[in-house]
Coordinates of C-alpha atoms in Angstrom, one line a residue:
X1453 CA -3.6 -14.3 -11.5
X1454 CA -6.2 -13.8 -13.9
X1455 CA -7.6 -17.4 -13.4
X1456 CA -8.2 -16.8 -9.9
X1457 CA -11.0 -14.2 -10.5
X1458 CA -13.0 -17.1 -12.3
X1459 CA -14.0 -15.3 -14.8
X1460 CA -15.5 -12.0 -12.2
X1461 CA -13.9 -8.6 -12.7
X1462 CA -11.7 -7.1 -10.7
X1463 CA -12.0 -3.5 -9.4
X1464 CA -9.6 -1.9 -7.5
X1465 CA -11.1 0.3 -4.9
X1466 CA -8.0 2.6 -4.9
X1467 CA -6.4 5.9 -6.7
X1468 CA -2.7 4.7 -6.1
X1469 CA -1.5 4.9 -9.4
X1470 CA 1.1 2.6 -8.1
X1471 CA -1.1 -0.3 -7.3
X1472 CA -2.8 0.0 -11.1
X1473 CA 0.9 0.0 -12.3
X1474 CA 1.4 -3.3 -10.5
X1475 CA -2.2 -4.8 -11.6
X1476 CA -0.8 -3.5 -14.9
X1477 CA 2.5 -5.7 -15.2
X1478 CA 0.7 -8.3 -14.1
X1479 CA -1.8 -8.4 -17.2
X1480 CA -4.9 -8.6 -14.7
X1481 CA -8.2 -6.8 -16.2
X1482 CA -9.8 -4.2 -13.9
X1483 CA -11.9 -1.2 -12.9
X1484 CA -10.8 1.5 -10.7
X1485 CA -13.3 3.5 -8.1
X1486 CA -11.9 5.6 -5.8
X1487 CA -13.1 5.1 -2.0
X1488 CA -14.7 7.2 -0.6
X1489 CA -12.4 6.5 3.2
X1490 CA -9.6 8.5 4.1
X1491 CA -7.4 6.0 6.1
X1492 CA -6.8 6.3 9.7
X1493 CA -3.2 5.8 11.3
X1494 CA -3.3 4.8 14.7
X1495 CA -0.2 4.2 16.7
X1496 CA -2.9 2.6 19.5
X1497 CA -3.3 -0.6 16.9
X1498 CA -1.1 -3.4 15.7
X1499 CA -0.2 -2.8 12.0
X1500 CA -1.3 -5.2 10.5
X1501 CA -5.0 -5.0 11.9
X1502 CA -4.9 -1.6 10.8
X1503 CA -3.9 -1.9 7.7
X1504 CA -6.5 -4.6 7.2
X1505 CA -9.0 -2.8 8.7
X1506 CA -8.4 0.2 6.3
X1507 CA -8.0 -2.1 3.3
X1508 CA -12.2 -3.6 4.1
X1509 CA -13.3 -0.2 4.9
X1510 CA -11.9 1.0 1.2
X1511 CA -13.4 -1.8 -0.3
X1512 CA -16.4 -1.5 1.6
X1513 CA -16.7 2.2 0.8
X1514 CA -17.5 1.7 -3.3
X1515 CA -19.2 -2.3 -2.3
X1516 CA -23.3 -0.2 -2.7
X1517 CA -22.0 1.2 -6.6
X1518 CA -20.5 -2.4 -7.4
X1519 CA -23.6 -4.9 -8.5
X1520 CA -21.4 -8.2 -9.3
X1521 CA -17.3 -9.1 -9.1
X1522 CA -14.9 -8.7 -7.0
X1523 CA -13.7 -5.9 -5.1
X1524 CA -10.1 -5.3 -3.9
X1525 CA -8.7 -2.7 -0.9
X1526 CA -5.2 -2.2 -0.2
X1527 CA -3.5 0.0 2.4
X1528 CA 0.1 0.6 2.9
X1529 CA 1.9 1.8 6.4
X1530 CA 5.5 2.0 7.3
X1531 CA 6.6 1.0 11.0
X1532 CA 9.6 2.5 12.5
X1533 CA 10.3 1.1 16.4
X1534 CA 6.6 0.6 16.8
X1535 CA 5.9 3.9 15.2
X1536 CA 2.9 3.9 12.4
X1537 CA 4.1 6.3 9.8
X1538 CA 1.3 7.2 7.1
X1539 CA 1.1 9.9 4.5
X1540 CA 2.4 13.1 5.4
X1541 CA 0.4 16.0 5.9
X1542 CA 2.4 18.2 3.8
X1543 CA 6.1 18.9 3.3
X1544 CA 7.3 19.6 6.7
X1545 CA 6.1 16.1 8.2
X1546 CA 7.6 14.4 4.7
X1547 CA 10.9 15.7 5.6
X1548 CA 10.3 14.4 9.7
X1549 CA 9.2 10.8 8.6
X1550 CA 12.0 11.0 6.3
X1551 CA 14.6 12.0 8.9
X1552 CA 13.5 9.4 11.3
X1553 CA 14.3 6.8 8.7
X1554 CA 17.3 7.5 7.5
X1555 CA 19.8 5.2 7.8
X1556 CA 17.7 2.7 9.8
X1557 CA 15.5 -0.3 9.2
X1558 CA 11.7 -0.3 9.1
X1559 CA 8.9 -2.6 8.4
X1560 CA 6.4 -2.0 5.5
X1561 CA 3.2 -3.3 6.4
X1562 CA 0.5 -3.6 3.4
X1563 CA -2.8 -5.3 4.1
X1564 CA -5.1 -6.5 1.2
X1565 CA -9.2 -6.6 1.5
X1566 CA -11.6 -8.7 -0.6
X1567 CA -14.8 -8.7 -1.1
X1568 CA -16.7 -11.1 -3.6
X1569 CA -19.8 -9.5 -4.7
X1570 CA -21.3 -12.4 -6.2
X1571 CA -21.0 -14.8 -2.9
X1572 CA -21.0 -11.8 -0.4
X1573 CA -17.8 -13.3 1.1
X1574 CA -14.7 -11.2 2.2
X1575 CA -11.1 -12.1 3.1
X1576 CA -8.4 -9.9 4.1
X1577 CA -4.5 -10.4 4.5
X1578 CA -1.3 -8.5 5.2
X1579 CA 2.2 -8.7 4.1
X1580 CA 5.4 -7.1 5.6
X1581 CA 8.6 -6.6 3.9
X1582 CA 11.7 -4.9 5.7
X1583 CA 13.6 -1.7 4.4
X1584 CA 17.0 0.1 5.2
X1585 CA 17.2 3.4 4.3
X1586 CA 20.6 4.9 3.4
X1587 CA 21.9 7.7 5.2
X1588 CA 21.2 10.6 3.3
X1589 CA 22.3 14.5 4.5
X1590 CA 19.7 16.9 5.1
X1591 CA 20.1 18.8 1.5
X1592 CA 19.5 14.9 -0.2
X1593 CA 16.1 14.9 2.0
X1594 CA 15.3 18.2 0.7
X1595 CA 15.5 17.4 -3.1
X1596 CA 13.2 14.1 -2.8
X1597 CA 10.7 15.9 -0.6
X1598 CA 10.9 19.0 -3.9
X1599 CA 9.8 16.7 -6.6
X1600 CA 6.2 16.2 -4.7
X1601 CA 6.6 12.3 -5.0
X1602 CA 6.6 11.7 -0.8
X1603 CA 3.3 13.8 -0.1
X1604 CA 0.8 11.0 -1.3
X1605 CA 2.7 8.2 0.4
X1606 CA 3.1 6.0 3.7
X1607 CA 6.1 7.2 5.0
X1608 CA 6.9 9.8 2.6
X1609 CA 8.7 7.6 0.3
X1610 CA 8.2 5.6 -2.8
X1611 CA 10.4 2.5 -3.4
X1612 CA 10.1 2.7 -7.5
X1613 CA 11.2 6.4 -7.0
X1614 CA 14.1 5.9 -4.4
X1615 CA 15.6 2.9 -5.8
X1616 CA 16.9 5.4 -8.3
X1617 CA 17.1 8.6 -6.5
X1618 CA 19.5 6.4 -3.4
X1619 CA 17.0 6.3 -0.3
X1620 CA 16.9 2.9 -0.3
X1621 CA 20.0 0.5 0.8
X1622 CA 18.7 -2.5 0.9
X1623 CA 15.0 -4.6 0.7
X1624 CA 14.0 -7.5 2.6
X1625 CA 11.0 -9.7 0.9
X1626 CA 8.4 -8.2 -1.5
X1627 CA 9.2 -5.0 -3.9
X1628 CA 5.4 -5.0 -5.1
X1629 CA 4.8 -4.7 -1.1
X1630 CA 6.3 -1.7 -0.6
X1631 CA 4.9 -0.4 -3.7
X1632 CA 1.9 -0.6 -2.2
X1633 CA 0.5 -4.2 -3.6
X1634 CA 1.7 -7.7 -2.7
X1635 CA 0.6 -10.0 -5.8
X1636 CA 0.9 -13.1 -3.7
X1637 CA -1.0 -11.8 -0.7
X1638 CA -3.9 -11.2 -3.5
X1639 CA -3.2 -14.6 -5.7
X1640 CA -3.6 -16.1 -2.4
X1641 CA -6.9 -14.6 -0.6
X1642 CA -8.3 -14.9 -4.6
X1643 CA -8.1 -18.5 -4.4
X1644 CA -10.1 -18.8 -0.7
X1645 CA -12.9 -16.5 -2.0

């Protein structure tokens, strides 16, 4: 990926630990800045504008500290029957989102954002990948939602967490998606910017 940046850096506009990891694996060089955008979760919109609405406006949000390279924004949303799900507020709506999924199929909708400082273009792009959660009892929602990990993330879940922990029963496209970063969506907009 690393040869589609020709030769600019990279800086993730982003605190997700989970989308550093993935930059990580992939052996792509870059910055981090966190936004300064909290992401909006309107059921009004069609996921994937929103998510790639939030993505620009994260990227957008560091673009005046940035002098040269290029930027990258990412925002994550789960869909369940035309429902938006985003971060929960705190425990109690964790263990809500996470009752509403279990057992069922959902969509996970991530949109990308980038924005080339050096040519003052900007692309954006979205991915979807589909999810079915197992059905888990009330007590196994209770445990995942006590180790902390669903509070900073769409749909109160983390797919590297509940592959282990037995959420998930099955995935349909991109893993890195529902992590929160779709390496081909990116490879892809890199090579139009």
């Amino acid at each position: 990926m690393s040869r589609f940046l020709n030769g600019y850096e990279l800086i993730l506009a982003s605190n997700s630990p989970r989308r550093a990891e993935i930059l990580n694996l992939a052996k792509v060089p870059f910055q981090i800045k966190t936004p300064d955008y909290r992401e909006e979760v309107l059921n009004s919109e069609k996921p994937e504008i929103l998510v790639q609405k939030n993505s620009l406006k994260k990227a957008e949000s560091i673009s005046a500290e940035i002098q040269s390279g290029i930027i990258l924004g990412a925002d994550t949303v789960v869909v369940l029957e035309q429902e938006i799900l985003g971060k929960p507020k705190d425990e109690e709506e964790a263990f809500l989102m996470l009752k509403k999924l279990n057992g069922k199929w959902h969509q996970v909708y991530t949109g990308v954002a980038l924005l080339n400082k050096n040519n003052s273009r900007q692309i954006t792009g979205y991915e979807v990948t589909k999810v079915k959660f197992n059905s888990l009892t009330e007590s196994q929602i209770q445990e995942y939602i006590a180790t902390g990990d669903p509070l900073d993330k769409a749909g109160a879940y983390g797919i590297q967490e509940s592959a282990a922990g037995g959420l998930v029963e099955k995935i349909e496209g991109n893993f890195d998606n529902v992590m929160g970063l779709p390496l081909h969506t990116v490879k892809k907009l890199l090579s139009q910017i």
